[in-house]
Amino acid sequence: MRRGSQRQMAGLRRFDDEGDAAMVGRLDGKVVIISGAGKGIGAAQANLFAAEGAAQVLFDVNDAALRDVAKPLQDAGHPVAYFRGDVTDENTWATAVDEAERRFGSVTSLSNNAGIFRGEGLEETTRELFDRIVAVNQLGVLLGMKAVVPAMRRSGGGAIVNFSSIYGIVGSGLATAYQGTKGAVRLMTKTAALQYARENIRINSIHPTMIDTPLIQEGVPADELELLLKLVPMGRLGQAEEVATAALYLLSDEASLITGAELAVDGGYTAGAPIPAA
């Protein structure tokens, strides 16, 4: 059996010093960096990954929100470091990698989670707005991958999850710049996955539907959201924990043969146009 293959199944067991079986966390031994960890899907990942045994470096532009996530984890004894950081700043990424290697010895995993949403269409999109959305949603993802790949090479491999959107797969007729960045993330993921596959660095993308997080609550008017939800075959908002679980899988050894893939966590949205109810 090849090295690592024994850890590719859920519910793995190890034995303690007395020979009793104990459950192994799905991220035991992993060192994860999460961008945008202060709220929503990022916060859900931080909590889930801690429960699954990961050491973590968390950052966000929102100091207070990040502290509310990270401090309870530290107080509970989880190995967590956190600091204020901006995904558009290369120094932030360098700090995240340095903190991981200094405190936890390696970098094995990255959740490129941070992002912003703006709903302006083509004619309403200014150059300034376009540059800002691209900087956070697209450049931030590229800088994150660029920063962690050398560290993962030193660790013997790793896994990256890049956050795109259902609107990185299909169009909507709005949010032109936002959708452009999410489509870019999808294809940056695939080409980087091909580049680093032989180095045991797996890179995949996640494509959530509308998720009940501050990004949706603050960015989409209630009447528009109601119309959007009618397009979701399952007919409801997703929960941040449902997306975090998908990220957990892709960052775990259970997904050891998966790279360059896109995982839609979307209630069926991207499967096609549903037939209206009679």
Short mmCIF file of C-alpha atoms in Angstrom, two decimals:
data_model
loop_
_atom_site.label_atom_id
_atom_site.label_comp_id
_atom_site.label_asym_id
_atom_site.label_seq_id
_atom_site.Cartn_x
_atom_site.Cartn_y
_atom_site.Cartn_z
CA MET A 1 0.00 0.00 0.00
CA ARG A 2 1.40 3.37 -1.00
CA ARG A 3 2.40 5.88 1.66
CA GLY A 4 -0.57 7.92 2.80
CA SER A 5 -3.18 5.63 1.30
CA GLN A 6 -4.21 4.35 4.73
CA ARG A 7 -5.48 7.84 5.56
CA GLN A 8 -7.68 8.26 2.52
CA MET A 9 -10.86 6.90 4.09
CA ALA A 10 -13.25 8.72 6.44
CA GLY A 11 -13.45 7.56 10.03
CA LEU A 12 -9.84 6.40 10.21
CA ARG A 13 -8.63 5.04 13.51
CA ARG A 14 -5.33 5.13 15.36
CA PHE A 15 -4.32 3.42 18.56
CA ASP A 16 -3.24 5.14 21.72
CA ASP A 17 -0.46 3.91 24.03
CA GLU A 18 -2.80 1.39 25.64
CA GLY A 19 -3.93 -0.04 22.34
CA ASP A 20 -7.41 1.48 22.39
CA ALA A 21 -8.81 2.74 19.13
CA ALA A 22 -9.28 6.51 18.81
CA MET A 23 -10.70 8.54 15.97
CA VAL A 24 -8.21 10.49 13.88
CA GLY A 25 -9.11 14.03 12.92
CA ARG A 26 -9.39 14.37 9.15
CA LEU A 27 -6.82 17.18 9.23
CA ASP A 28 -4.48 15.77 11.86
CA GLY A 29 -0.95 16.85 11.01
CA LYS A 30 -2.13 19.53 8.58
CA VAL A 31 -1.16 23.19 8.84
CA VAL A 32 -3.83 25.32 7.17
CA ILE A 33 -3.83 28.99 6.16
CA ILE A 34 -7.29 30.53 5.77
CA SER A 35 -7.81 33.98 4.26
CA GLY A 36 -10.97 35.90 5.12
CA ALA A 37 -11.40 33.83 8.28
CA GLY A 38 -13.33 36.43 10.26
CA LYS A 39 -16.85 35.74 9.02
CA GLY A 40 -19.09 33.45 7.04
CA ILE A 41 -17.53 30.51 5.24
CA GLY A 42 -14.04 31.39 6.47
CA ALA A 43 -15.13 31.34 10.11
CA ALA A 44 -17.03 28.08 9.56
CA GLN A 45 -13.88 26.51 8.12
CA ALA A 46 -11.74 27.71 11.02
CA ASN A 47 -14.06 26.08 13.54
CA LEU A 48 -14.47 22.86 11.59
CA PHE A 49 -10.79 22.47 10.78
CA ALA A 50 -9.86 23.01 14.42
CA ALA A 51 -12.24 20.22 15.43
CA GLU A 52 -10.61 18.00 12.80
CA GLY A 53 -7.12 18.45 14.22
CA ALA A 54 -5.54 21.16 12.04
CA ALA A 55 -3.07 23.79 13.15
CA GLN A 56 -4.15 27.07 11.57
CA VAL A 57 -2.98 30.53 10.57
CA LEU A 58 -5.97 32.82 10.10
CA PHE A 59 -6.14 36.33 8.73
CA ASP A 60 -8.76 38.88 7.71
CA VAL A 61 -9.00 42.62 7.14
CA ASN A 62 -11.56 42.81 9.96
CA ASP A 63 -9.63 42.68 13.24
CA ALA A 64 -12.61 42.40 15.56
CA ALA A 65 -14.40 39.69 13.61
CA LEU A 66 -11.22 37.65 13.29
CA ARG A 67 -10.53 37.88 17.01
CA ASP A 68 -14.05 36.66 17.75
CA VAL A 69 -13.32 33.54 15.73
CA ALA A 70 -9.71 32.86 16.67
CA LYS A 71 -9.58 33.67 20.39
CA PRO A 72 -12.16 31.05 21.46
CA LEU A 73 -10.26 28.44 19.46
CA GLN A 74 -7.02 29.37 21.18
CA ASP A 75 -8.74 29.36 24.57
CA ALA A 76 -9.99 25.84 23.85
CA GLY A 77 -6.41 24.71 23.26
CA HIS A 78 -6.38 24.57 19.47
CA PRO A 79 -3.12 25.56 17.72
CA VAL A 80 -4.17 28.82 16.07
CA ALA A 81 -2.29 31.96 15.07
CA TYR A 82 -4.05 35.01 13.68
CA PHE A 83 -3.32 38.52 12.45
CA ARG A 84 -4.87 41.30 10.42
CA GLY A 85 -4.01 40.85 6.75
CA ASP A 86 -5.09 41.80 3.25
CA VAL A 87 -5.04 39.25 0.42
CA THR A 88 -3.98 41.93 -2.07
CA ASP A 89 -0.73 42.52 -0.13
CA GLU A 90 2.18 40.15 -0.79
CA ASN A 91 3.61 40.95 2.66
CA THR A 92 0.45 39.54 4.24
CA TRP A 93 0.97 36.24 2.45
CA ALA A 94 4.64 36.15 3.40
CA THR A 95 3.67 36.73 7.04
CA ALA A 96 1.11 33.90 6.92
CA VAL A 97 3.68 31.44 5.58
CA ASP A 98 6.34 32.63 8.06
CA GLU A 99 3.92 32.26 10.99
CA ALA A 100 2.94 28.76 9.90
CA GLU A 101 6.54 27.58 9.54
CA ARG A 102 7.74 29.32 12.70
CA ARG A 103 4.93 28.12 14.94
CA PHE A 104 3.80 24.86 13.39
CA GLY A 105 6.70 23.72 11.24
CA SER A 106 5.17 23.61 7.79
CA VAL A 107 2.42 24.68 5.40
CA THR A 108 0.34 21.84 4.01
CA SER A 109 -2.98 23.47 3.16
CA LEU A 110 -4.50 26.73 1.95
CA SER A 111 -8.09 27.90 1.83
CA ASN A 112 -8.10 30.87 -0.56
CA ASN A 113 -11.42 31.99 0.88
CA ALA A 114 -11.45 35.81 0.99
CA GLY A 115 -13.64 37.62 -1.50
CA ILE A 116 -15.98 40.54 -2.05
CA PHE A 117 -19.23 40.89 -3.98
CA ARG A 118 -20.56 43.81 -5.99
CA GLY A 119 -23.63 43.51 -8.19
CA GLU A 120 -23.03 46.25 -10.77
CA GLY A 121 -23.61 45.31 -14.39
CA LEU A 122 -21.41 46.16 -17.34
CA GLU A 123 -22.29 49.82 -17.82
CA GLU A 124 -22.31 50.58 -14.11
CA THR A 125 -18.84 49.12 -13.51
CA THR A 126 -16.21 51.83 -13.12
CA ARG A 127 -12.52 51.24 -13.63
CA GLU A 128 -11.95 51.75 -9.90
CA LEU A 129 -14.62 49.19 -8.98
CA PHE A 130 -13.26 46.68 -11.48
CA ASP A 131 -9.71 47.05 -10.18
CA ARG A 132 -10.85 46.56 -6.57
CA ILE A 133 -12.86 43.40 -7.28
CA VAL A 134 -10.07 41.91 -9.39
CA ALA A 135 -7.49 42.75 -6.71
CA VAL A 136 -9.35 40.87 -3.96
CA ASN A 137 -11.07 38.04 -5.80
CA GLN A 138 -8.54 37.19 -8.49
CA LEU A 139 -5.14 38.65 -7.62
CA GLY A 140 -5.59 37.62 -3.99
CA VAL A 141 -6.05 34.00 -5.05
CA LEU A 142 -3.00 34.11 -7.30
CA LEU A 143 -0.84 35.66 -4.57
CA GLY A 144 -1.99 33.04 -2.08
CA MET A 145 -1.07 30.16 -4.37
CA LYS A 146 2.24 31.79 -5.26
CA ALA A 147 3.13 32.23 -1.58
CA VAL A 148 2.33 28.73 -0.38
CA VAL A 149 3.63 26.59 -3.25
CA PRO A 150 7.33 26.90 -2.23
CA ALA A 151 6.36 26.14 1.39
CA MET A 152 4.33 23.11 0.31
CA ARG A 153 7.27 21.94 -1.79
CA ARG A 154 9.37 22.05 1.37
CA SER A 155 6.65 20.02 3.13
CA GLY A 156 6.57 17.37 0.42
CA GLY A 157 3.21 18.45 -1.00
CA GLY A 158 -0.06 20.02 -0.03
CA ALA A 159 -3.58 20.98 -1.02
CA ILE A 160 -5.16 24.28 -2.02
CA VAL A 161 -8.84 25.16 -2.24
CA ASN A 162 -9.70 28.29 -4.23
CA PHE A 163 -13.12 29.81 -3.71
CA SER A 164 -14.98 30.63 -6.89
CA SER A 165 -18.79 30.70 -7.19
CA ILE A 166 -21.66 29.26 -9.16
CA TYR A 167 -21.11 32.43 -11.17
CA GLY A 168 -17.68 31.20 -12.10
CA ILE A 169 -19.46 28.43 -14.01
CA VAL A 170 -22.62 30.06 -15.40
CA GLY A 171 -23.71 33.62 -16.15
CA SER A 172 -26.40 35.66 -14.41
CA GLY A 173 -26.80 38.89 -16.38
CA LEU A 174 -25.44 41.01 -13.53
CA ALA A 175 -22.31 41.53 -11.43
CA THR A 176 -20.09 41.61 -14.51
CA ALA A 177 -16.75 42.24 -12.80
CA TYR A 178 -17.50 39.88 -9.93
CA GLN A 179 -18.39 37.07 -12.32
CA GLY A 180 -15.26 37.74 -14.35
CA THR A 181 -13.09 37.21 -11.30
CA LYS A 182 -14.86 34.01 -10.32
CA GLY A 183 -14.47 32.60 -13.81
CA ALA A 184 -10.80 33.51 -13.66
CA VAL A 185 -10.38 31.67 -10.35
CA ARG A 186 -11.90 28.55 -11.90
CA LEU A 187 -9.37 28.44 -14.73
CA MET A 188 -6.39 29.63 -12.68
CA THR A 189 -7.15 26.65 -10.45
CA LYS A 190 -7.11 24.18 -13.32
CA THR A 191 -3.92 25.43 -14.90
CA ALA A 192 -2.07 25.63 -11.57
CA ALA A 193 -3.29 22.12 -10.75
CA LEU A 194 -1.69 20.84 -13.94
CA GLN A 195 1.53 22.72 -13.24
CA TYR A 196 2.03 21.26 -9.76
CA ALA A 197 0.42 17.82 -9.99
CA ARG A 198 3.78 16.03 -10.19
CA GLU A 199 4.90 17.81 -7.02
CA ASN A 200 2.03 16.37 -4.98
CA ILE A 201 0.34 19.77 -4.68
CA ARG A 202 -3.38 19.43 -5.33
CA ILE A 203 -5.43 22.50 -6.31
CA ASN A 204 -9.23 22.50 -6.59
CA SER A 205 -12.02 25.07 -6.64
CA ILE A 206 -15.31 25.31 -4.75
CA HIS A 207 -18.36 26.98 -6.28
CA PRO A 208 -20.99 27.89 -3.68
CA THR A 209 -24.52 29.04 -4.38
CA MET A 210 -26.09 31.82 -2.31
CA ILE A 211 -24.91 31.13 1.23
CA ASP A 212 -26.40 32.64 4.38
CA THR A 213 -23.38 34.79 5.25
CA PRO A 214 -22.73 38.53 5.68
CA LEU A 215 -21.60 38.72 2.03
CA ILE A 216 -25.13 37.81 0.90
CA GLN A 217 -26.97 39.45 3.79
CA GLU A 218 -25.25 42.79 3.19
CA GLY A 219 -24.73 42.60 -0.57
CA VAL A 220 -28.02 41.33 -2.02
CA PRO A 221 -31.39 43.06 -1.40
CA ALA A 222 -34.05 40.75 0.02
CA ASP A 223 -36.33 41.00 -3.02
CA GLU A 224 -33.48 40.10 -5.38
CA LEU A 225 -32.44 37.22 -3.16
CA GLU A 226 -35.97 35.84 -3.19
CA LEU A 227 -35.89 35.81 -7.00
CA LEU A 228 -32.47 34.15 -7.05
CA LEU A 229 -33.55 31.40 -4.69
CA LYS A 230 -36.32 30.46 -7.10
CA LEU A 231 -33.54 29.39 -9.48
CA VAL A 232 -32.04 26.98 -6.92
CA PRO A 233 -33.59 23.53 -7.39
CA MET A 234 -33.34 22.81 -3.65
CA GLY A 235 -35.05 26.15 -3.00
CA ARG A 236 -33.01 27.45 -0.10
CA LEU A 237 -29.94 29.34 0.99
CA GLY A 238 -26.89 27.27 1.77
CA GLN A 239 -25.22 27.34 5.17
CA ALA A 240 -21.57 28.21 5.71
CA GLU A 241 -20.97 24.88 7.43
CA GLU A 242 -22.11 23.01 4.31
CA VAL A 243 -19.41 24.73 2.27
CA ALA A 244 -16.80 24.28 5.00
CA THR A 245 -17.42 20.53 4.90
CA ALA A 246 -16.67 20.50 1.16
CA ALA A 247 -13.41 22.37 1.78
CA LEU A 248 -12.53 19.92 4.55
CA TYR A 249 -12.88 17.03 2.12
CA LEU A 250 -10.72 18.62 -0.58
CA LEU A 251 -7.98 19.54 1.91
CA SER A 252 -7.96 16.11 3.52
CA ASP A 253 -6.10 13.02 2.36
CA GLU A 254 -9.46 11.53 1.39
CA ALA A 255 -9.22 13.64 -1.78
CA SER A 256 -5.70 12.47 -2.58
CA LEU A 257 -6.46 11.75 -6.26
CA ILE A 258 -8.47 14.92 -6.88
CA THR A 259 -6.85 17.95 -8.48
CA GLY A 260 -8.02 20.51 -11.02
CA ALA A 261 -11.63 19.77 -10.11
CA GLU A 262 -14.52 22.12 -9.44
CA LEU A 263 -16.96 21.23 -6.69
CA ALA A 264 -20.34 22.97 -6.88
CA VAL A 265 -22.00 23.32 -3.48
CA ASP A 266 -25.09 24.82 -5.00
CA GLY A 267 -28.33 22.97 -4.37
CA GLY A 268 -28.38 21.94 -8.02
CA TYR A 269 -28.08 25.46 -9.45
CA THR A 270 -25.44 24.67 -12.08
CA ALA A 271 -27.00 21.35 -13.10
CA GLY A 272 -29.28 23.15 -15.56
CA ALA A 273 -32.52 25.10 -15.79
CA PRO A 274 -35.26 23.29 -13.82
CA ILE A 275 -38.65 22.77 -15.38
CA PRO A 276 -41.11 25.17 -13.66
CA ALA A 277 -43.66 23.54 -11.40
CA ALA A 278 -47.08 23.10 -13.05
#
